[in-house]
XYZ file of C-alpha atoms in Angstrom:
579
model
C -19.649 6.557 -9.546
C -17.645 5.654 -6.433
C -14.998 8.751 -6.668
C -17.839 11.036 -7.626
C -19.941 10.332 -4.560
C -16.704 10.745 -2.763
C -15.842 14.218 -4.028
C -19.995 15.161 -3.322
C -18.693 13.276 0.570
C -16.003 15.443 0.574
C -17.430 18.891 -0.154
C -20.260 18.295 1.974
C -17.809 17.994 4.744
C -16.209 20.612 3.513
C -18.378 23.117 4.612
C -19.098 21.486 7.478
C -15.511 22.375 8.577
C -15.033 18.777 9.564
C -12.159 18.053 6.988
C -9.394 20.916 5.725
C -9.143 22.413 2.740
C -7.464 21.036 -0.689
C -3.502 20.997 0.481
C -3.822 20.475 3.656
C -3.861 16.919 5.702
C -3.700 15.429 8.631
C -0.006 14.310 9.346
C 1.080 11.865 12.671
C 3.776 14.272 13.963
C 6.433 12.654 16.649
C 8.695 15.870 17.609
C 8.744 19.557 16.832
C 12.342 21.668 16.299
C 12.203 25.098 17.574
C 14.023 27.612 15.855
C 14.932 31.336 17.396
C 14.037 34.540 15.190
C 17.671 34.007 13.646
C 16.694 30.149 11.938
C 19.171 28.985 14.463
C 17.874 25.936 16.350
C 17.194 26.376 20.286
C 15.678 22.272 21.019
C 13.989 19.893 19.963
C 10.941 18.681 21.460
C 8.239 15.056 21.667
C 5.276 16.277 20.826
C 4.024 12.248 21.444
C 1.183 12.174 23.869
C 0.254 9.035 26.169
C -1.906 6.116 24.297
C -3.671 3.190 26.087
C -2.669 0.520 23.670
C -4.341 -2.561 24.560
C -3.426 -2.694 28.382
C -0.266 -0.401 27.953
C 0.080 3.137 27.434
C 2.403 4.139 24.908
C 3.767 6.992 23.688
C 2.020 7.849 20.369
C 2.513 10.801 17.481
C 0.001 13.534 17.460
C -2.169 14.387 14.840
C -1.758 17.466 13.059
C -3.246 19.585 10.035
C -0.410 20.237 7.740
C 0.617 20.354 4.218
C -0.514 17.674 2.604
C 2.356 15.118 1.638
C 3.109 13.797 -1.703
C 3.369 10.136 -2.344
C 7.128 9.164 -2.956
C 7.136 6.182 -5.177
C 11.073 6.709 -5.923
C 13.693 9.489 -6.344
C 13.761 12.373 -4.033
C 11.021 14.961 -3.207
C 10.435 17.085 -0.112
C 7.264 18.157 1.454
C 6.436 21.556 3.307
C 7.727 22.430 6.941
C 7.084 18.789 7.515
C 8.417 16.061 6.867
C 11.534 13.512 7.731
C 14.858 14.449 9.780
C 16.537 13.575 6.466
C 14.712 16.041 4.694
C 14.224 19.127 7.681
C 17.570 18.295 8.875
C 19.794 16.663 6.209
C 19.992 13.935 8.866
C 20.196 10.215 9.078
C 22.246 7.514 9.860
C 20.646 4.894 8.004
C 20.170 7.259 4.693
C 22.986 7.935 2.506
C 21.444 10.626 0.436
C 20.380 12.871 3.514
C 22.080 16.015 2.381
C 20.511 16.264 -1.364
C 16.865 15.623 0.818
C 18.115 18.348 2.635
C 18.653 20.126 -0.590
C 15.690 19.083 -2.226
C 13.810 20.534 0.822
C 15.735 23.954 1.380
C 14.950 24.376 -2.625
C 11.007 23.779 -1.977
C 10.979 26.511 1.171
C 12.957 29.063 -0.792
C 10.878 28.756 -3.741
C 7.531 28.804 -1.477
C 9.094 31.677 1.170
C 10.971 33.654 -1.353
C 9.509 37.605 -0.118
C 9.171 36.855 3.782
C 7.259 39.666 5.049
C 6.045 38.929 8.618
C 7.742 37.305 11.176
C 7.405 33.650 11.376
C 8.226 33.064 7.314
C 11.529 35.155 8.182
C 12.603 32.367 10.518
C 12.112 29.734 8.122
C 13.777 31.086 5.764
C 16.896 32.096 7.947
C 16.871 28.793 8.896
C 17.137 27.303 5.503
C 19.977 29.591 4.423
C 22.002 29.498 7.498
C 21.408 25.633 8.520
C 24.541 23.448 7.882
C 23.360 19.252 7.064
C 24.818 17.268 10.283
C 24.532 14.661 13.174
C 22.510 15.000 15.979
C 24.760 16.800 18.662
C 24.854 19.675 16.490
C 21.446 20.272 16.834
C 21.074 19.906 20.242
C 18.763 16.654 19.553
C 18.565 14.737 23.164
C 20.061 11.031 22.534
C 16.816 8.933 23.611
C 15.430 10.855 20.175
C 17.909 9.347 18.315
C 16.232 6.208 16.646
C 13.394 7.929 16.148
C 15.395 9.956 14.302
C 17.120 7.046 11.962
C 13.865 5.525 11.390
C 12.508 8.722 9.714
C 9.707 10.111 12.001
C 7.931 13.417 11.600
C 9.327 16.785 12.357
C 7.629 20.207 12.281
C 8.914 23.834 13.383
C 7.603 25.828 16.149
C 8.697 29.296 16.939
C 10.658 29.797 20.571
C 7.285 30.177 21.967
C 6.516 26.921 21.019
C 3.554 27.767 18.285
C 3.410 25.719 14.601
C 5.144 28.166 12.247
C 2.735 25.776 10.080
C -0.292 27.409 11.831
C 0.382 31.622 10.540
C -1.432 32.873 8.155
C 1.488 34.100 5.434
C 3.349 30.548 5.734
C -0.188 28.924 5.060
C -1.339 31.688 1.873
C 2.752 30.279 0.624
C 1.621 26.684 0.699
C -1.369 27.384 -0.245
C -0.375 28.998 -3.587
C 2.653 26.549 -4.768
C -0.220 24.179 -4.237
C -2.345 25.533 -6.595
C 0.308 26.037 -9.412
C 0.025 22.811 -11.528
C 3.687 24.590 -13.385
C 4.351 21.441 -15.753
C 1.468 18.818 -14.653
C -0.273 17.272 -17.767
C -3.665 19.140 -18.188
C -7.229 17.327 -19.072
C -10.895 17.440 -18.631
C -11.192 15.502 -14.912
C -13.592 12.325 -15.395
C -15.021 13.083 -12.173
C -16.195 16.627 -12.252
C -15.993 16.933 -15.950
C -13.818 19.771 -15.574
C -10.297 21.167 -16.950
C -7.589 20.270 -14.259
C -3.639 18.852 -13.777
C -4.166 15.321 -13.933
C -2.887 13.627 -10.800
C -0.057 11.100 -11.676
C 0.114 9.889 -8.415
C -2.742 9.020 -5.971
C -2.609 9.907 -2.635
C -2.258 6.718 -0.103
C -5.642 5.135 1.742
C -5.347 4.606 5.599
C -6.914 2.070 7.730
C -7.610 -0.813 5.607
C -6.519 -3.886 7.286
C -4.284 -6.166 5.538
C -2.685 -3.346 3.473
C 0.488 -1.737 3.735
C 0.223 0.200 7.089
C 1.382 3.514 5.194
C -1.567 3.357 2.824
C -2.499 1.938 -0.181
C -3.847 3.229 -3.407
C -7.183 3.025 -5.180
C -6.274 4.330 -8.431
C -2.344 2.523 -9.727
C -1.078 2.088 -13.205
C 2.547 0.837 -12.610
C 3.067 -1.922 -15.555
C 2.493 -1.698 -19.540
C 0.137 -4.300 -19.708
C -2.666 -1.434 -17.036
C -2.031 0.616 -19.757
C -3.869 2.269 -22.827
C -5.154 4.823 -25.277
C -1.173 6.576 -25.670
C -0.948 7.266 -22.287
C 2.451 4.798 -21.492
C 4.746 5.564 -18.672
C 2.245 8.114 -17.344
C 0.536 6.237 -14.579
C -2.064 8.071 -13.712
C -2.744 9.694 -16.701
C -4.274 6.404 -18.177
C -7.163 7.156 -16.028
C -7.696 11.503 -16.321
C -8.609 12.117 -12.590
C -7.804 15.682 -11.906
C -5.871 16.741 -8.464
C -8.944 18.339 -7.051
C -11.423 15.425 -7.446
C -8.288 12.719 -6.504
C -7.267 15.018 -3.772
C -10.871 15.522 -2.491
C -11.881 11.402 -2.753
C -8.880 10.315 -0.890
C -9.419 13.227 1.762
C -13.066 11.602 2.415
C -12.062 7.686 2.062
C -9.238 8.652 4.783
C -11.749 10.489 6.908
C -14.311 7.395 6.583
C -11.413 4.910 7.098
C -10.793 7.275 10.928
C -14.396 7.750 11.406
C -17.422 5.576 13.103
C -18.482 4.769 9.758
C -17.092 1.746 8.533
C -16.734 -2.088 10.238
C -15.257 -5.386 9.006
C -16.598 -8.558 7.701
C -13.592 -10.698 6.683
C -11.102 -9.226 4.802
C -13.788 -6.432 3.537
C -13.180 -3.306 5.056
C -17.217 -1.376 4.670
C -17.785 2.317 4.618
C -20.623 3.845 4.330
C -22.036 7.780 3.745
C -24.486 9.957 2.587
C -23.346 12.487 -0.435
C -24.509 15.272 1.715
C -22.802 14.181 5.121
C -26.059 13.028 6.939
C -24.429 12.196 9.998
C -27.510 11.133 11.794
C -28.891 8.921 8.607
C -24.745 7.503 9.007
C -25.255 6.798 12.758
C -28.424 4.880 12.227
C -26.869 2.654 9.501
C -24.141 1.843 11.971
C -26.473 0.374 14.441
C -28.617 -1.646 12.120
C -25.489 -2.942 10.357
C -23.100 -3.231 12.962
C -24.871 -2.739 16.617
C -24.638 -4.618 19.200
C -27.417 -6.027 20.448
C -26.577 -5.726 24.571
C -28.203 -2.869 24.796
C -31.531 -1.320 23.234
C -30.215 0.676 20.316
C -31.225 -2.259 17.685
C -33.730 -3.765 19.248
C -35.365 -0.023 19.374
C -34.238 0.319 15.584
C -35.931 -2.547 14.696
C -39.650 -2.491 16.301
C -39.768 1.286 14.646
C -38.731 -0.177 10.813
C -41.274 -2.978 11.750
C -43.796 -0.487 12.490
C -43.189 1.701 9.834
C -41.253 4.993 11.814
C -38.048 4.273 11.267
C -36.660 7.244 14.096
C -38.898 9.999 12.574
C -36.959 9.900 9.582
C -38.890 12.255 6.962
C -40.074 10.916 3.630
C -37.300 13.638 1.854
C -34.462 11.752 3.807
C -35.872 8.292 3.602
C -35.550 8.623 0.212
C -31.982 10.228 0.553
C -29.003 8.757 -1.657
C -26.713 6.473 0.248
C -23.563 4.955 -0.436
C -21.525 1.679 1.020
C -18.452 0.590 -0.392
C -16.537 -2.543 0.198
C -12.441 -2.323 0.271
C -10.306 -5.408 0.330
C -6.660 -4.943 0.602
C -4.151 -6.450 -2.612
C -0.912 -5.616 -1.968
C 0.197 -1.940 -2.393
C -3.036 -1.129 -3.924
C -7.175 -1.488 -2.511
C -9.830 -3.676 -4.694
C -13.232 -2.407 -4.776
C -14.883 -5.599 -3.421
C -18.720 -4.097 -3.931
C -20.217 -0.669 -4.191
C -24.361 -0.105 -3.607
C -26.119 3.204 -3.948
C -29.228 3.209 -3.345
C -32.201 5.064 -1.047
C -31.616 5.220 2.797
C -34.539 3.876 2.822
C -34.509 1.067 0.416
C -31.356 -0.151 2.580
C -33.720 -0.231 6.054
C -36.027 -2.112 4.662
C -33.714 -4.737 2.744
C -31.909 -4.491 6.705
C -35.381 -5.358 8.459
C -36.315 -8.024 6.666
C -33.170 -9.799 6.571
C -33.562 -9.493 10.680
C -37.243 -10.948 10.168
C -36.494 -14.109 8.406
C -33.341 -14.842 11.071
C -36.028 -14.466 14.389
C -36.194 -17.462 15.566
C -37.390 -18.605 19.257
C -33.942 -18.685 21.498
C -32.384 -18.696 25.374
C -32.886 -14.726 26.844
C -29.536 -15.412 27.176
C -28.462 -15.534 22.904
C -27.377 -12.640 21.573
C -30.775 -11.238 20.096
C -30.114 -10.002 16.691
C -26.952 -11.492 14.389
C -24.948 -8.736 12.612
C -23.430 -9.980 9.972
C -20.173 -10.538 11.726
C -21.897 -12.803 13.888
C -23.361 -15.051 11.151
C -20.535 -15.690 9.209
C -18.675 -16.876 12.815
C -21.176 -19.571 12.793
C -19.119 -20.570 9.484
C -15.947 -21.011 11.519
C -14.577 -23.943 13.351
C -15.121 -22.923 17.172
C -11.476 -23.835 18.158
C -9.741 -21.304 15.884
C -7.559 -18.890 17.577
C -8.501 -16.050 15.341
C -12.413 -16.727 14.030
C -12.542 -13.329 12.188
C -9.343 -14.457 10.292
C -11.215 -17.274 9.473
C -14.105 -15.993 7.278
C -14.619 -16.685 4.002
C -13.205 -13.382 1.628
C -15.685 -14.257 -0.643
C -18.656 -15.695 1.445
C -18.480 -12.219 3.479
C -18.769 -10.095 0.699
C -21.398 -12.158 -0.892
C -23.672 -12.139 2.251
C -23.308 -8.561 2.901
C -24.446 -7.782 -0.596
C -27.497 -10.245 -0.443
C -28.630 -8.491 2.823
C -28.235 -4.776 1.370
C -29.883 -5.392 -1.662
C -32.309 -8.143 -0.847
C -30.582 -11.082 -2.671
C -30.564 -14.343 -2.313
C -28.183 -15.996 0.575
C -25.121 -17.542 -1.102
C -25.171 -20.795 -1.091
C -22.035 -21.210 0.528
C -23.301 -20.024 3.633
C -26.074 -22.275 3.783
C -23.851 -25.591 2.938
C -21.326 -23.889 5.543
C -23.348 -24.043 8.620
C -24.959 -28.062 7.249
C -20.688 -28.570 7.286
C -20.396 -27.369 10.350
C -23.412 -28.761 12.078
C -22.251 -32.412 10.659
C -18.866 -31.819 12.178
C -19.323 -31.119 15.994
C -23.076 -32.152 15.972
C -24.009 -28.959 17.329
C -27.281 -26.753 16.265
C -26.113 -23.089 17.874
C -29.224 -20.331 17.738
C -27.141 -19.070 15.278
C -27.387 -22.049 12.577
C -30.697 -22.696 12.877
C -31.841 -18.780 12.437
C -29.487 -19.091 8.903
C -31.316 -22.403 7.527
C -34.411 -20.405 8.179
C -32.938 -17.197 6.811
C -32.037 -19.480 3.614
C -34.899 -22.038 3.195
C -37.486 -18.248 3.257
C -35.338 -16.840 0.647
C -33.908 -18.979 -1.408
C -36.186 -21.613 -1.825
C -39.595 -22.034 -3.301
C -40.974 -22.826 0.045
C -45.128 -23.175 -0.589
C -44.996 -26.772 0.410
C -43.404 -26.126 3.749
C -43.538 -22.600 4.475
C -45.443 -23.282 7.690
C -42.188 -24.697 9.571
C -40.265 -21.893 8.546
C -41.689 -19.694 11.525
C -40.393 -18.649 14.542
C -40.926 -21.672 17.320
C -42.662 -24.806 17.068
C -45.080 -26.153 14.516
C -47.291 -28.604 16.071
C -49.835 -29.177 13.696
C -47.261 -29.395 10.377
C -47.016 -32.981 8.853
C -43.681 -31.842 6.906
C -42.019 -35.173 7.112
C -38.178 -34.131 7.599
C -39.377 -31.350 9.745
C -41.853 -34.465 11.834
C -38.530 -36.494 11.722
C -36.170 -33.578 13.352
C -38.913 -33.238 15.732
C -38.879 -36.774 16.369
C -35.426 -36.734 17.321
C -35.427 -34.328 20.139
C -38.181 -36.312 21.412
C -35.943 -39.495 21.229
C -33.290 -37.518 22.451
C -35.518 -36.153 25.227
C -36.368 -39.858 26.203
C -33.193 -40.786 26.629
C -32.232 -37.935 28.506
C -34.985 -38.395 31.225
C -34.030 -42.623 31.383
C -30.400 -41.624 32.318
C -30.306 -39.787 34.621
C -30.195 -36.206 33.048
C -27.926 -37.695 30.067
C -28.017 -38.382 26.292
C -25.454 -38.946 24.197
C -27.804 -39.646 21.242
C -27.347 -36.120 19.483
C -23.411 -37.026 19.540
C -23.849 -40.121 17.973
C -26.370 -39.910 15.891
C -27.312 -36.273 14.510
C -25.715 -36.372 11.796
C -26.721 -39.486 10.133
C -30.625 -39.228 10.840
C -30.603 -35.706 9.427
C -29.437 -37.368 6.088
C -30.433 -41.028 5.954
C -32.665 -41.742 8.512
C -33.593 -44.802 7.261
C -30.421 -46.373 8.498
C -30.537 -45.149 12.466
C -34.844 -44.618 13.325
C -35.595 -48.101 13.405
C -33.046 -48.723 15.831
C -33.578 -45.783 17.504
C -37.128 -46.116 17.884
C -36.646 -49.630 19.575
C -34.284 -48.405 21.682
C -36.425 -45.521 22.842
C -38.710 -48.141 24.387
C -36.813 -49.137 26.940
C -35.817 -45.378 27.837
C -39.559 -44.615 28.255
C -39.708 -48.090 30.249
C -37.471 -47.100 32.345
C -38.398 -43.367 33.002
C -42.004 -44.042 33.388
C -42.153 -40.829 31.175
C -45.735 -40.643 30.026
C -45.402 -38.038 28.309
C -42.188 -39.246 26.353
C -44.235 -42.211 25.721
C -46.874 -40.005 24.093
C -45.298 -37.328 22.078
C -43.153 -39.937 20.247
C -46.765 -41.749 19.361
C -47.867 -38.578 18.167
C -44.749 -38.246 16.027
C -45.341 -41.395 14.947
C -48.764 -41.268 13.710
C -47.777 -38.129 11.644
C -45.576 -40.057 9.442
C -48.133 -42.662 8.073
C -49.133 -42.487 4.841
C -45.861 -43.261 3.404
C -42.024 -44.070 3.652
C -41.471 -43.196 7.638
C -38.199 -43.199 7.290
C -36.504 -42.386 3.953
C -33.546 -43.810 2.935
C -32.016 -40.183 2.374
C -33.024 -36.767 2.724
C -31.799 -33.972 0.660
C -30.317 -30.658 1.427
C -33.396 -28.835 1.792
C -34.691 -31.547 3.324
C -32.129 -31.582 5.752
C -32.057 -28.170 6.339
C -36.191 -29.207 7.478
C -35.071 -31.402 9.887
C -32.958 -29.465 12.130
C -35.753 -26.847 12.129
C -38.087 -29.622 13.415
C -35.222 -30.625 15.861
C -34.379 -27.044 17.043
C -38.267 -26.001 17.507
C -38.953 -28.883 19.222
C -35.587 -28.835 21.958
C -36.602 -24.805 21.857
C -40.583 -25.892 23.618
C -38.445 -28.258 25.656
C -36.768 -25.751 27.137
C -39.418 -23.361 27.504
C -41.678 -25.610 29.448
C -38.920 -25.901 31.623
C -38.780 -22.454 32.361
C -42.262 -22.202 32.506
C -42.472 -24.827 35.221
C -39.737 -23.006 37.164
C -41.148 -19.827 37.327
C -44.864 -21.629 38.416
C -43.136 -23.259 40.722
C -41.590 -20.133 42.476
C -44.625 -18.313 41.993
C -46.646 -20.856 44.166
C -43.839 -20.984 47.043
């Protein structure tokens, strides 16, 4: 399922014209060598262009479309009019085996360029006869090239007037047609298309996953006995029958996703995401309910038109569109398929929307508005760490990305995350208390206590942990106003009323006399009455409170610091209004 929606990716871009054709790639080039009419060499040149690399600019390889290049696992084997000094050239002063890569490549141009008949095909193939394997000076290659050079960067020819012999038409129909020749390749019906092709032994490499070997990594590997099956030993590939087209045309579109706009990262998950026909603007409007910020307008727009049913004038035809996101995690020289959902566009903006619904939660104009996934699992991570995204749970990321897309429930190892990470700074971010809500509306079987589960304060609930959160911040509060604008009661204390508060409320209670003594807060005085008076009936203070229960209590503690807060502001702008 995952390489066929590729190869439906690939063809629809395709004939877009936005990737090249089967045999061609796009190859980081560093210099170019550029030979007269007679093959003889007249210079090299950089074709690097300038870079802003963090805050440096850099010299950089350019990107070009050329034959594509074949994955060298071992042994020798040259690709077309571009490849390695060692190969082009026969030189290297690090390789030993430089002149049979030489050989190995003059064999492949001959073969491909055997009945020049135009112009730029003729200089090739002088070249190949009449160039002699040496060290740099003979070919005119300027010293400050040199390590470049050794450390096996890209060449390519150009003609005297400085235009990619790779780029005429005859050179290209040459490539073009040794491509196509399977000559000894191992035919078999392709389990992709279904169709007779060469089965591809070797895949090519996937660019752009973090954490995997910077010059790719594949998808499809067989490489020990134990991977493999059904007869097919020592053949690799062969044990699963992926033809060259279809493995050719998937790793074309997972490289073009992997450069694109359409992926992010979530741990060490790598997402991509597409539409088998190349939607670009259903692909765009994924990105920003997925992965937009929320500084500016884009998601907040997105998500009062899902809410009201228009989700951007999307028809009903492409609502109902197929869609595709696939998770990569890198594992050594090879990719594992962490999670792959296909479903409608629109199923996916809905399961999206709601997710967004049950984390609103009343906060400072100030907090970041809506939390991407990114953003929630940082409220996992220790504040202090150097590197927070390094941080992340592998697992937990993957597991709340798939609850989200396909309207799961939270894992529970987010949940017990944030109560781990509220107990160990005694902090309750936005953040936290927008995921206990998240969790305690989905996972839970919430009739009982529903009501608290909302977006700000619940005055009239008489949820006891949620009463006894509240109850808190209104200590808290008392203290704060007795002391001159400071409490240290959340510091000390949090933790331990939120799960026994039958040990610290009596005391806390007494204490909070004197604080409204000394204040002359009335209304301290009052709302901690009212608190009060909501937990008769019963235990007041339990000995313990479960997770859930918990969970209850800082949402009663968070709503009730959140109207704190907003009567403040509410006071302030009165206040300025009447001056």
């Amino acid at each position: 399922m995952i390489l066929t929606s590729l190869v439906s990716y690939y063809e629809a871009l395709l004939e877009k014209g936005e990737l090249s054709r089967p045999g061609w790639d796009r190859v980081s080039v560093g210099y170019g060598v550029l030979l007269r009419p007679d093959g003889s060499i007249r210079s090299v040149v950089s074709l690097k262009k300038e870079e802003m690399r963090g805050k440096k600019s850099v010299l950089v390889p350019i990107g070009l479309r050329a034959p594509k290049q074949f994955v060298r696992a071992s042994g020798i084997r040259a690709n077309f009019l571009c490849d390695t000094p060692a190969y082009l050239l026969g030189y290297s002063e690090k390789d030993p085996k430089a002149s049979q890569k030489f050989e190995a490549s003059k064999e492949l141009h001959l073969r491909d360029l055997a009945n020049p008949d135009t112009p730029p095909p003729r200089t090739l193939k002088n070249y190949i006869l009449s160039h002699q394997p040496g060290r740099p000076p003979a070919h005119g290659i300027p010293q400050e090239y040199a390590e470049d050079f050794s450390n096996g960067v890209q060449l390519t020819f150009l003609d005297e007037d400085g235009r990619y012999l790779m780029g005429d038409a005859a050179v290209a129909a040459a490539w073009d047609s040794d491509f196509a020749d399977d000559g000894d390749t191992v035919k078999g019906r392709c389990i992709v298309t279904g169709r007779e092709d060469g089965i591809a032994v070797l895949h090519s490499k996937i660019k752009g996953v973090p954490g995997a070997q910077s010059s790719g990594a594949a998808l499809v590997s067989f490489n020990a006995p134990a991977f493999e099956s059904y007869g097919n030993d020592g053949g690799q590939g062969l044990n699963a029958k992926v033809g060259k087209y279809a493995m050719n045309a998937y790793s074309a579109a997972l490289n073009h996703l992997l450069a694109g706009n359409n992926r992010t990262q979530i741990g060490d998950t790598t997402i991509v995401w597409w539409t088998p026909d190349a939607d670009k603007e259903c692909e765009d409007f994924f990105a920003k309910c997925l992965s937009g910020e929320d500084e500016g307008t884009a998601l907040g727009s997105i998500m009062r038109r899902i809410s009201h049913g228009d989700a951007m004038d999307f028809s009903a035809a492409r609502l109902e569109k197929p869609f595709c996101i696939l998770g990569l995690s890198p594992n050594a020289a090879r990719l594992s398929a962490r999670f792959f959902y296909r479903d409608t566009f629109g199923t996916f903006l809905e399961h999206i929307a709601a997710h967004y619904e049950r984390l609103n939660i009343e906060k400072s104009e100030k907090a970041r508005k809506y939390l991407t996934p990114r953003y929630l699992l940082l409220e996992t991570v220790p504040p202090d760490v150097k590197n927070p995204d390094n941080a992340i749970s592998p697992l937990l990321g993957g597991a709340l990305l798939s609850a989200i897309l396909n309207d799961w429930r939270y894992p529970e190892s987010l949940y017990d995350s944030v109560l781990c990470r509220i107990r160990a700074k005694n902090e309750l971010s936005p953040g936290k208390a927008a995921i206990i809500k998240a969790y305690l509306l989905k996972n839970t079987d919430n009739k009982s206590y529903k009501e608290v589960l909302t977006m700000s304060l619940n005055e009239e609930s008489t949820n006891r942990a949620y009463v006894l959160g509240r109850l808190f911040a209104a200590l808290e509060n008392a203290q704060y106003n007795a002391n001159n604008k400071s409490s240290n009661l959340k510091e000390r204390y949090l933790t331990s009323a939120c799960a026994t508060p039958g040990k610290v409320f009596p005391a806390m209670i007494q204490i909070s006399v004197n604080h409204t003594e000394k204040s002359g807060s009335v209304q301290d005085a009052k709302l901690i009455a009212e608190l009060m008076d909501k937990l008769e009936g019963g235990v007041p203070f339990p000995a313990r409170l479960d997770n859930t229960e918990q969970g209850l209590f800082l949402e009663g503690y968070y709503h009730q610091t959140q109207k704190k807060f907003r009567d403040i502001a509410e006071a302030k702008k009165n206040k300025e209004a009447e001056s």
